[in-house]
PDB file of N, CA and C in Angstrom:
ATOM      1  N   MET A   1      15.289   2.728 -10.094  1.00 63.00           N
ATOM      2  CA  MET A   1      13.979   2.264  -9.515  1.00 63.00           C
ATOM      3  C   MET A   1      13.170   3.588  -9.394  1.00 63.00           C
ATOM      4  N   THR A   2      12.419   3.973 -10.502  1.00 81.00           N
ATOM      5  CA  THR A   2      11.844   5.107 -10.373  1.00 81.00           C
ATOM      6  C   THR A   2      10.969   5.635  -9.180  1.00 81.00           C
ATOM      7  N   THR A   3      10.365   6.737  -8.637  1.00 95.00           N
ATOM      8  CA  THR A   3       9.735   6.949  -7.894  1.00 95.00           C
ATOM      9  C   THR A   3       9.043   6.574  -6.960  1.00 95.00           C
ATOM     10  N   VAL A   4       8.233   6.231  -8.057  1.00 92.00           N
ATOM     11  CA  VAL A   4       6.627   5.132  -8.084  1.00 92.00           C
ATOM     12  C   VAL A   4       6.943   3.688  -7.485  1.00 92.00           C
ATOM     13  N   GLU A   5       8.243   3.389  -8.052  1.00 94.00           N
ATOM     14  CA  GLU A   5       8.533   1.823  -7.657  1.00 94.00           C
ATOM     15  C   GLU A   5       8.761   2.058  -6.426  1.00 94.00           C
ATOM     16  N   ALA A   6      10.011   2.707  -6.082  1.00 95.00           N
ATOM     17  CA  ALA A   6      10.284   3.356  -4.806  1.00 95.00           C
ATOM     18  C   ALA A   6       8.999   3.307  -3.770  1.00 95.00           C
ATOM     19  N   LYS A   7       8.747   3.998  -4.267  1.00 94.00           N
ATOM     20  CA  LYS A   7       7.187   4.181  -3.280  1.00 94.00           C
ATOM     21  C   LYS A   7       6.379   3.120  -2.808  1.00 94.00           C
ATOM     22  N   LEU A   8       6.127   2.930  -3.737  1.00 93.00           N
ATOM     23  CA  LEU A   8       5.586   1.263  -3.999  1.00 93.00           C
ATOM     24  C   LEU A   8       6.002   0.085  -3.239  1.00 93.00           C
ATOM     25  N   GLU A   9       7.117   0.076  -2.702  1.00 95.00           N
ATOM     26  CA  GLU A   9       7.926  -1.112  -2.012  1.00 95.00           C
ATOM     27  C   GLU A   9       7.954  -0.363  -1.173  1.00 95.00           C
ATOM     28  N   ALA A  10       8.220   0.787  -0.465  1.00 95.00           N
ATOM     29  CA  ALA A  10       8.388   1.052   0.515  1.00 95.00           C
ATOM     30  C   ALA A  10       6.468   0.971   1.536  1.00 95.00           C
ATOM     31  N   ALA A  11       5.952   0.837   0.882  1.00 94.00           N
ATOM     32  CA  ALA A  11       4.734   0.826   1.430  1.00 94.00           C
ATOM     33  C   ALA A  11       4.103  -0.900   1.546  1.00 94.00           C
ATOM     34  N   ARG A  12       4.869  -1.457   0.785  1.00 94.00           N
ATOM     35  CA  ARG A  12       4.385  -3.021   0.492  1.00 94.00           C
ATOM     36  C   ARG A  12       5.577  -3.162   1.778  1.00 94.00           C
ATOM     37  N   THR A  13       7.092  -3.162   2.547  1.00 95.00           N
ATOM     38  CA  THR A  13       7.371  -3.063   3.474  1.00 95.00           C
ATOM     39  C   THR A  13       6.748  -2.848   4.954  1.00 95.00           C
ATOM     40  N   ASP A  14       6.848  -1.682   4.954  1.00 95.00           N
ATOM     41  CA  ASP A  14       5.973  -1.113   6.065  1.00 95.00           C
ATOM     42  C   ASP A  14       4.710  -1.796   6.042  1.00 95.00           C
ATOM     43  N   LEU A  15       3.434  -2.091   5.219  1.00 93.00           N
ATOM     44  CA  LEU A  15       2.500  -3.242   5.754  1.00 93.00           C
ATOM     45  C   LEU A  15       2.835  -4.248   6.137  1.00 93.00           C
ATOM     46  N   ALA A  16       4.198  -4.746   5.503  1.00 93.00           N
ATOM     47  CA  ALA A  16       4.306  -6.201   5.408  1.00 93.00           C
ATOM     48  C   ALA A  16       4.965  -6.368   7.056  1.00 93.00           C
ATOM     49  N   GLY A  17       5.438  -5.419   7.765  1.00 94.00           N
ATOM     50  CA  GLY A  17       5.663  -5.476   9.293  1.00 94.00           C
ATOM     51  C   GLY A  17       5.000  -5.262  10.070  1.00 94.00           C
ATOM     52  N   ARG A  18       3.574  -4.896   9.815  1.00 94.00           N
ATOM     53  CA  ARG A  18       2.676  -5.270  10.719  1.00 94.00           C
ATOM     54  C   ARG A  18       1.350  -6.296  10.900  1.00 94.00           C
ATOM     55  N   ASP A  19       1.083  -6.490  12.080  1.00 94.00           N
ATOM     56  CA  ASP A  19      -0.068  -7.991  12.092  1.00 94.00           C
ATOM     57  C   ASP A  19      -1.481  -7.982  11.502  1.00 94.00           C
ATOM     58  N   GLY A  20      -1.452  -6.317  11.138  1.00 91.00           N
ATOM     59  CA  GLY A  20      -2.606  -6.595   9.927  1.00 91.00           C
ATOM     60  C   GLY A  20      -2.876  -4.906  10.192  1.00 91.00           C
ATOM     61  N   VAL A  21      -3.807  -4.570   9.618  1.00 91.00           N
ATOM     62  CA  VAL A  21      -4.091  -3.315   8.655  1.00 91.00           C
ATOM     63  C   VAL A  21      -5.692  -2.925   8.860  1.00 91.00           C
ATOM     64  N   LEU A  22      -6.492  -2.263   8.485  1.00 92.00           N
ATOM     65  CA  LEU A  22      -7.610  -1.957   8.926  1.00 92.00           C
ATOM     66  C   LEU A  22      -7.336  -0.680   7.456  1.00 92.00           C
ATOM     67  N   VAL A  23      -7.797  -1.133   6.224  1.00 90.00           N
ATOM     68  CA  VAL A  23      -8.598  -0.243   4.717  1.00 90.00           C
ATOM     69  C   VAL A  23      -9.729   1.154   5.281  1.00 90.00           C
ATOM     70  N   ALA A  24      -9.561   2.117   5.334  1.00 91.00           N
ATOM     71  CA  ALA A  24     -11.132   2.859   5.365  1.00 91.00           C
ATOM     72  C   ALA A  24     -11.360   2.800   3.545  1.00 91.00           C
ATOM     73  N   PHE A  25     -12.374   2.333   3.234  1.00 88.00           N
ATOM     74  CA  PHE A  25     -11.995   2.368   1.271  1.00 88.00           C
ATOM     75  C   PHE A  25     -12.973   3.424   1.287  1.00 88.00           C
ATOM     76  N   SER A  26     -12.787   4.198  -0.174  1.00 91.00           N
ATOM     77  CA  SER A  26     -13.389   5.512  -0.049  1.00 91.00           C
ATOM     78  C   SER A  26     -13.592   4.689  -1.398  1.00 91.00           C
ATOM     79  N   GLY A  27     -13.154   4.063  -2.115  1.00 88.00           N
ATOM     80  CA  GLY A  27     -13.556   4.052  -3.363  1.00 88.00           C
ATOM     81  C   GLY A  27     -12.732   4.446  -4.450  1.00 88.00           C
ATOM     82  N   GLY A  28     -12.033   5.625  -3.962  1.00 93.00           N
ATOM     83  CA  GLY A  28     -11.102   6.401  -4.811  1.00 93.00           C
ATOM     84  C   GLY A  28      -9.693   5.497  -4.937  1.00 93.00           C
ATOM     85  N   VAL A  29      -9.240   6.101  -5.682  1.00 94.00           N
ATOM     86  CA  VAL A  29      -8.067   5.099  -6.695  1.00 94.00           C
ATOM     87  C   VAL A  29      -6.939   5.334  -5.128  1.00 94.00           C
ATOM     88  N   ASP A  30      -6.745   6.100  -4.889  1.00 91.00           N
ATOM     89  CA  ASP A  30      -5.740   6.037  -3.575  1.00 91.00           C
ATOM     90  C   ASP A  30      -6.081   5.061  -2.503  1.00 91.00           C
ATOM     91  N   SER A  31      -7.101   4.730  -1.851  1.00 90.00           N
ATOM     92  CA  SER A  31      -7.402   3.846  -1.044  1.00 90.00           C
ATOM     93  C   SER A  31      -7.715   2.782  -1.739  1.00 90.00           C
ATOM     94  N   SER A  32      -8.108   2.694  -2.703  1.00 92.00           N
ATOM     95  CA  SER A  32      -8.089   1.394  -3.794  1.00 92.00           C
ATOM     96  C   SER A  32      -6.675   0.739  -3.957  1.00 92.00           C
ATOM     97  N   VAL A  33      -5.312   1.498  -3.996  1.00 91.00           N
ATOM     98  CA  VAL A  33      -4.231   1.174  -4.134  1.00 91.00           C
ATOM     99  C   VAL A  33      -3.671   0.424  -2.422  1.00 91.00           C
ATOM    100  N   VAL A  34      -4.124   1.262  -2.091  1.00 91.00           N
ATOM    101  CA  VAL A  34      -3.784   0.770  -0.184  1.00 91.00           C
ATOM    102  C   VAL A  34      -4.642  -0.410  -0.125  1.00 91.00           C
ATOM    103  N   ALA A  35      -5.707  -0.632  -0.504  1.00 91.00           N
ATOM    104  CA  ALA A  35      -6.154  -2.128  -0.121  1.00 91.00           C
ATOM    105  C   ALA A  35      -5.837  -3.275  -0.913  1.00 91.00           C
ATOM    106  N   ALA A  36      -5.530  -3.036  -2.191  1.00 92.00           N
ATOM    107  CA  ALA A  36      -4.664  -3.886  -2.711  1.00 92.00           C
ATOM    108  C   ALA A  36      -3.353  -4.266  -1.934  1.00 92.00           C
ATOM    109  N   LEU A  37      -2.620  -2.978  -1.923  1.00 91.00           N
ATOM    110  CA  LEU A  37      -0.838  -3.443  -1.012  1.00 91.00           C
ATOM    111  C   LEU A  37      -1.327  -4.137  -0.353  1.00 91.00           C
ATOM    112  N   ALA A  38      -2.290  -3.645   0.425  1.00 90.00           N
ATOM    113  CA  ALA A  38      -2.643  -4.602   2.203  1.00 90.00           C
ATOM    114  C   ALA A  38      -2.996  -5.939   1.758  1.00 90.00           C
ATOM    115  N   HIS A  39      -3.691  -6.510   0.350  1.00 90.00           N
ATOM    116  CA  HIS A  39      -4.552  -7.488   0.240  1.00 90.00           C
ATOM    117  C   HIS A  39      -2.994  -8.419   0.290  1.00 90.00           C
TER     118      HIS A  39
END
């Protein structure tokens, strides 16, 4: 698994373990990725 894949999987795992999340969306790449993962 590459570093990027490992980080994405870790983020998915972390988000899945929560009852819900609030993503502050600025329109940048980083918040777009977090919003997509949280969705």
